mmCIF file of C-alpha atoms in Angstrom:
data_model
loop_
_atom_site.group_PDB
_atom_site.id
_atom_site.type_symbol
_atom_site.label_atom_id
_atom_site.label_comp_id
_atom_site.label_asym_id
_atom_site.label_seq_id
_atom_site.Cartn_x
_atom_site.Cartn_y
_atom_site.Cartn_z
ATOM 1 C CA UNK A 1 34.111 -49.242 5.605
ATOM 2 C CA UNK A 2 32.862 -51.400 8.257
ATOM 3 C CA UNK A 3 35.199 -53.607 10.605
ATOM 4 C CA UNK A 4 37.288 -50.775 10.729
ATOM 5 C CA UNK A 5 36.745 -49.994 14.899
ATOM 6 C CA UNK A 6 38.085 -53.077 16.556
ATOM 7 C CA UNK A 7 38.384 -51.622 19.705
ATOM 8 C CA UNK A 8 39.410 -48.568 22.596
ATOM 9 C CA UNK A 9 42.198 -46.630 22.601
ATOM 10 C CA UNK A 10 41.932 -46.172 26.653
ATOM 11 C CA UNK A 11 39.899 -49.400 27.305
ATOM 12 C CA UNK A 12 38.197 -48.955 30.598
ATOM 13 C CA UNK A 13 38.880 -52.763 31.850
ATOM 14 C CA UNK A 14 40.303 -55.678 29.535
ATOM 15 C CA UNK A 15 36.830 -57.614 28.674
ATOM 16 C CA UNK A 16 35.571 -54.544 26.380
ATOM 17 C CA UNK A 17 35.178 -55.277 22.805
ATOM 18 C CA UNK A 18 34.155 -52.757 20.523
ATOM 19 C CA UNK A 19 33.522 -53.624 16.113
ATOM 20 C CA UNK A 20 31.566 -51.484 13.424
ATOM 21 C CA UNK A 21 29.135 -53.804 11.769
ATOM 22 C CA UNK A 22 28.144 -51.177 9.024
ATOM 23 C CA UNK A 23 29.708 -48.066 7.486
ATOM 24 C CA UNK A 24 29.120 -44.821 9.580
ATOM 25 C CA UNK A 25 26.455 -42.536 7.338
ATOM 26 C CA UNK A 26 26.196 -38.906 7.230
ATOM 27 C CA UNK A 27 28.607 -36.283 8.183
ATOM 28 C CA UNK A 28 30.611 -33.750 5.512
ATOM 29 C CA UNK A 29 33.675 -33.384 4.167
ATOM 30 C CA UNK A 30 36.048 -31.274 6.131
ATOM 31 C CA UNK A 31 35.589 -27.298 5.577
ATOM 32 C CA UNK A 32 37.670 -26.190 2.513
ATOM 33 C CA UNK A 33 39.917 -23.063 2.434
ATOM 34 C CA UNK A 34 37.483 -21.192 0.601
ATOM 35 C CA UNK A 35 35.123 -21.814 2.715
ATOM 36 C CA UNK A 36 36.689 -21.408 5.930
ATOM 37 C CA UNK A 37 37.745 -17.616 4.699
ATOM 38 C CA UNK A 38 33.933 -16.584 4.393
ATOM 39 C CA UNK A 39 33.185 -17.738 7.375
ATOM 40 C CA UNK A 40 36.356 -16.090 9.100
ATOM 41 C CA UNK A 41 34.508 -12.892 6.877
ATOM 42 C CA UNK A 42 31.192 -13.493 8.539
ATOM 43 C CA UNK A 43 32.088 -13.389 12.471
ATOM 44 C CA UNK A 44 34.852 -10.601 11.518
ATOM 45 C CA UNK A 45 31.573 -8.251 9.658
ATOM 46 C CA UNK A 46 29.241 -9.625 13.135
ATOM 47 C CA UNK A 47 28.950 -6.756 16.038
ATOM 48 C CA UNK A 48 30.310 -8.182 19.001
ATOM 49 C CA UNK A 49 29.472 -4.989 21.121
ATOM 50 C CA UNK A 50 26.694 -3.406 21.033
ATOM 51 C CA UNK A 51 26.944 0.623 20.339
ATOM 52 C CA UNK A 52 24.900 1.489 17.537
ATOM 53 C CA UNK A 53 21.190 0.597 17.308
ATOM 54 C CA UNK A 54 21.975 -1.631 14.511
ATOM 55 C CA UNK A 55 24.474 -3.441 16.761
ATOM 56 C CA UNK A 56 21.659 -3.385 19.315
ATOM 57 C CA UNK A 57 19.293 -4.997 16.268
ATOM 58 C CA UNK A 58 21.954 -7.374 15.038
ATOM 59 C CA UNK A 59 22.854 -9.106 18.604
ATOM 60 C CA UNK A 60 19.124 -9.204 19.744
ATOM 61 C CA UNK A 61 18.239 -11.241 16.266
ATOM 62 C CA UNK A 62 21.505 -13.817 16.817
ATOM 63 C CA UNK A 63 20.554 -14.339 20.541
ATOM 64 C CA UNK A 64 21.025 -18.342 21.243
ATOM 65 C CA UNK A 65 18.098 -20.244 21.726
ATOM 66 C CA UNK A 66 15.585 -17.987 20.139
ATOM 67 C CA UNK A 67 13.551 -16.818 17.014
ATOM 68 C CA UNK A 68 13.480 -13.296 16.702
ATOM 69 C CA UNK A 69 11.638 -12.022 13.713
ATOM 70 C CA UNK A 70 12.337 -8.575 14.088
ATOM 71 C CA UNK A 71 13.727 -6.381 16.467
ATOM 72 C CA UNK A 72 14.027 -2.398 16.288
ATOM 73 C CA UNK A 73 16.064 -0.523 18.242
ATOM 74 C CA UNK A 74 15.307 3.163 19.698
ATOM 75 C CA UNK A 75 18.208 5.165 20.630
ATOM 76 C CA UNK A 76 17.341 8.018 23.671
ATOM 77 C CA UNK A 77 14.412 6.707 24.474
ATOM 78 C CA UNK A 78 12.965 5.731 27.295
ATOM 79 C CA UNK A 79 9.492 3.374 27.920
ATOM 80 C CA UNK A 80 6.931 5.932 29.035
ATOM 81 C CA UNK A 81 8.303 8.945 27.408
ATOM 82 C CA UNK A 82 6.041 11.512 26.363
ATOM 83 C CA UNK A 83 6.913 13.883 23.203
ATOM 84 C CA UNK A 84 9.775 11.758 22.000
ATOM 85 C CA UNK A 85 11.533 12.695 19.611
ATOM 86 C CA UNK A 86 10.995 15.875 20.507
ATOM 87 C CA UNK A 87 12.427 14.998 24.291
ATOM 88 C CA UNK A 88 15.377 12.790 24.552
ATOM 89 C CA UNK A 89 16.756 10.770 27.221
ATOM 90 C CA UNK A 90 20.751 10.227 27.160
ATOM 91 C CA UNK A 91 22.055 7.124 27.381
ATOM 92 C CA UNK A 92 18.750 4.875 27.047
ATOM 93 C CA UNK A 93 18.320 2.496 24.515
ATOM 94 C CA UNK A 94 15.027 0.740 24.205
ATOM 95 C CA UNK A 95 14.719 -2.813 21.748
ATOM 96 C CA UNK A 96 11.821 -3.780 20.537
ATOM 97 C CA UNK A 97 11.373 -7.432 19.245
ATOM 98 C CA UNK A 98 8.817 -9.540 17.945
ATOM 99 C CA UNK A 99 9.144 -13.760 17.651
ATOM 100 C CA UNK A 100 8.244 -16.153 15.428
ATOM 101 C CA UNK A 101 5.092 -16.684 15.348
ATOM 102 C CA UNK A 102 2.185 -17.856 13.067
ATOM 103 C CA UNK A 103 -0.109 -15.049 14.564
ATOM 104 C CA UNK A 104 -0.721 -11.872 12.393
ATOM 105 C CA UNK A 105 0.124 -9.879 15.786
ATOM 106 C CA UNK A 106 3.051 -11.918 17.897
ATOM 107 C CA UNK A 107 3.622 -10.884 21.139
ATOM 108 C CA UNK A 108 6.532 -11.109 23.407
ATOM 109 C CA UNK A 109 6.133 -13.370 26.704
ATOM 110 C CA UNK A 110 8.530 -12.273 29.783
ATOM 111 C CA UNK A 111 10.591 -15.392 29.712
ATOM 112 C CA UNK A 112 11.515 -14.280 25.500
ATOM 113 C CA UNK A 113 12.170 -10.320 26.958
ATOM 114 C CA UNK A 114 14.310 -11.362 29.678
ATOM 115 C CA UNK A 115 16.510 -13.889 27.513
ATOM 116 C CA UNK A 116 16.996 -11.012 24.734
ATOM 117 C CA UNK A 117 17.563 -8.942 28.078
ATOM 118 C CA UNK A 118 20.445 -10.873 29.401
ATOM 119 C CA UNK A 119 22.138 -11.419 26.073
ATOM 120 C CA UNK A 120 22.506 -7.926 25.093
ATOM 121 C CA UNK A 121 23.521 -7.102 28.630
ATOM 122 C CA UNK A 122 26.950 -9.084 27.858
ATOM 123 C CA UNK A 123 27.682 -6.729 24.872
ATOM 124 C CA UNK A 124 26.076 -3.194 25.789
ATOM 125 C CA UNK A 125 28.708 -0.554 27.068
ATOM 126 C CA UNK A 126 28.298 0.280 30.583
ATOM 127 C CA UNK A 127 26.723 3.311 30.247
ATOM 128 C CA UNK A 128 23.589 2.654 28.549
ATOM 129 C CA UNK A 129 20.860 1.550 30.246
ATOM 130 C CA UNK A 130 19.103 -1.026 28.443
ATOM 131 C CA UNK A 131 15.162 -1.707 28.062
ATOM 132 C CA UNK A 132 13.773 -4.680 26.014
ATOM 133 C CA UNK A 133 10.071 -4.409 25.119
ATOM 134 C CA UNK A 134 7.561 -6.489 23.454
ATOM 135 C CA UNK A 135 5.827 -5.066 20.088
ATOM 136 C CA UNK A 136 2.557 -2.798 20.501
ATOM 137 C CA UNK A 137 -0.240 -2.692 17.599
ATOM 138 C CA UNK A 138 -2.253 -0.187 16.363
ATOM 139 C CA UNK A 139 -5.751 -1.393 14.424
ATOM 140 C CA UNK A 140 -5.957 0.586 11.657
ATOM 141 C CA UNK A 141 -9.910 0.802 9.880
ATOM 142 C CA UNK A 142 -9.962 1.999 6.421
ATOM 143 C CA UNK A 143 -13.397 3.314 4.736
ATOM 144 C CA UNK A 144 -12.830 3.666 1.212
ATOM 145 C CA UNK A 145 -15.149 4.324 -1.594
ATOM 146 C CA UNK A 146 -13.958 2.229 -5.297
ATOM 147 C CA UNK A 147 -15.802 3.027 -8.109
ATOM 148 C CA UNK A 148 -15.236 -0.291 -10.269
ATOM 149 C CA UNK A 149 -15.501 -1.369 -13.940
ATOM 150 C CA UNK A 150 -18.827 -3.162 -14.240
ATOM 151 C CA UNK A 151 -17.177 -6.264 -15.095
ATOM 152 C CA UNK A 152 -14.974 -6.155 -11.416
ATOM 153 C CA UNK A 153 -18.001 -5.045 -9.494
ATOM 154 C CA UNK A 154 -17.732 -7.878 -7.454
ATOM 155 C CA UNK A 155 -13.993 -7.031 -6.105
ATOM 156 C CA UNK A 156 -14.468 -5.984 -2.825
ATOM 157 C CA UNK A 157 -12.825 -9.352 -1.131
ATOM 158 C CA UNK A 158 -9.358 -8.499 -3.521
ATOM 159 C CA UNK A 159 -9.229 -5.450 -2.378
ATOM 160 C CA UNK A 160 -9.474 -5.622 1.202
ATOM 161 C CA UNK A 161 -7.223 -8.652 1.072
ATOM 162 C CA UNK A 162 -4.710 -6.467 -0.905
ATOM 163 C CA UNK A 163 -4.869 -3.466 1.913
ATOM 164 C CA UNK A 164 -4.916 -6.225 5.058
ATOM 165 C CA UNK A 165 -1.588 -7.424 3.025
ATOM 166 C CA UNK A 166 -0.093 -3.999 3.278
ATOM 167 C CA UNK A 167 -0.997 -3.372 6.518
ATOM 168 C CA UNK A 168 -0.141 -6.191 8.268
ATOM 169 C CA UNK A 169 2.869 -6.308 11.015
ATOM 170 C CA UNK A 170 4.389 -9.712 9.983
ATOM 171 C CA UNK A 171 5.581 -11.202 6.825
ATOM 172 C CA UNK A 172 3.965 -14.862 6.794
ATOM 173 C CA UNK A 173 5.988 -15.632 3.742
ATOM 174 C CA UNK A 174 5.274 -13.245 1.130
ATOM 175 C CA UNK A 175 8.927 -11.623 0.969
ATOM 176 C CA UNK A 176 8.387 -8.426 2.853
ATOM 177 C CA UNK A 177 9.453 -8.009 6.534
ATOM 178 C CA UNK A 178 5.979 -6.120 7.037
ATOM 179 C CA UNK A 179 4.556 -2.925 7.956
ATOM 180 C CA UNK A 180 7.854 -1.319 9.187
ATOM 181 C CA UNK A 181 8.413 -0.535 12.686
ATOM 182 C CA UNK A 182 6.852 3.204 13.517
ATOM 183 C CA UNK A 183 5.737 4.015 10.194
ATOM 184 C CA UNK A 184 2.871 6.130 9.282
ATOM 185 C CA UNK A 185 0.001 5.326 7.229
ATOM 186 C CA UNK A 186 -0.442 7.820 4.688
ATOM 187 C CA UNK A 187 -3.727 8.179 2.146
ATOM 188 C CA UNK A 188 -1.256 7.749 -0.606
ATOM 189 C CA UNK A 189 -0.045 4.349 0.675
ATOM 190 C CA UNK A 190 -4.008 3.151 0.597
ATOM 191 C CA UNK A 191 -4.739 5.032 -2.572
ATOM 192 C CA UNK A 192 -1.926 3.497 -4.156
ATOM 193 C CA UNK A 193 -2.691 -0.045 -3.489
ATOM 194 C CA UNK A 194 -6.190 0.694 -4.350
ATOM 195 C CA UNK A 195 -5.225 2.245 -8.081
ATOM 196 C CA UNK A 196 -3.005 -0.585 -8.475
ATOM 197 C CA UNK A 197 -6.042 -3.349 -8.439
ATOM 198 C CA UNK A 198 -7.411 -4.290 -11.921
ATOM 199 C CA UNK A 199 -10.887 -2.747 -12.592
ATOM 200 C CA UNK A 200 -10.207 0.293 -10.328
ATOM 201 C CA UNK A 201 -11.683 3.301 -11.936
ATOM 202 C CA UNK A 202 -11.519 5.843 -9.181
#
């Protein structure tokens, strides 16, 4: 209601008047049990220290003040390491994240590395040594030969559309995360896609 606030509780000097001409607007209703005891569920189920790479993955993504669209973490390894998996190096733990970004291949600034840097520092155990690393890409060319219906001759545009979907590192709002982090392209991921396309003969 208004006219409610008529004046200070500790008034800094006698002359202050204080009123409400209109109703405060927004705001909620106070948090109900129910509520309150999934959210109590939430931070209990969040990793507060980081041990396992999906701690590592989980703290990077929550870190205050940024967008992280994805984040993979490599346990044993080291930046520069040749042969890995192969060779291992104890107690290293690498993080590579990517940010928000409208580009098809986002990249990391040193500002964005450092901040996911210092945050994971406050919940890492003592031992591991810690790396934070922007995203690397890998162009990937496919030549493919389609042998069409006559009627879908004209298809070429769907179907390289369809295999730059696939490939692509980021999401941009079609429901997958995107090309996952380190996988392989296989000629059964491209044939597949292919096959799938109406028209497709071979």
């Amino acid at each position: 209601k208004d006219g409610l606030v008529t004046g200070l509780r500790h008034a800094a000097a006698p002359s202050v008047s204080v009123t409400n001409p209109f109703p405060a607007r927004g705001g909620q209703e106070a948090e109900s049990l129910a509520q309150a005891k999934l959210r109590v569920q939430r931070e209990l189920a969040a990793p507060t220290r980081a041990v396992t790479a999906e701690d590592y993955e989980a703290i990077a993504k929550a870190a205050p003040g940024l967008r992280v669209a994805r984040v993979k973490a490599i346990p044993l390894y080291k930046p520069g390491m040749r042969d890995f998996p192969r060779v291992s190096a104890q107690a290293q733990m690498t993080v590579v994240v990517v940010p928000y970004s409208e580009s098809d291949k986002p990249k990391a600034g040193k500002g964005f590395l450092q901040t996911i840097q210092q945050h994971l520092d406050r919940h890492r155990l003592l031992t591991t040594e810690l790396h934070v690393i922007p995203a690397e890409y890998i162009k990937v060319t496919v030549h493919a030969v389609v042998v069409m219906e006559p009627k879908y001759k004209n298809e070429q545009r769907r179907i390289s559309l369809e295999l730059k979907n696939l490939l692509q590192p980021m999401d941009h709002g079609q429901g997958a995360e995107g090309w996952r982090f380190g996988r392989t392209v296989y000629k059964g991921d491209i044939y597949g896609v292919i096959s799938r396309i109406k028209g497709v003969v071979y």
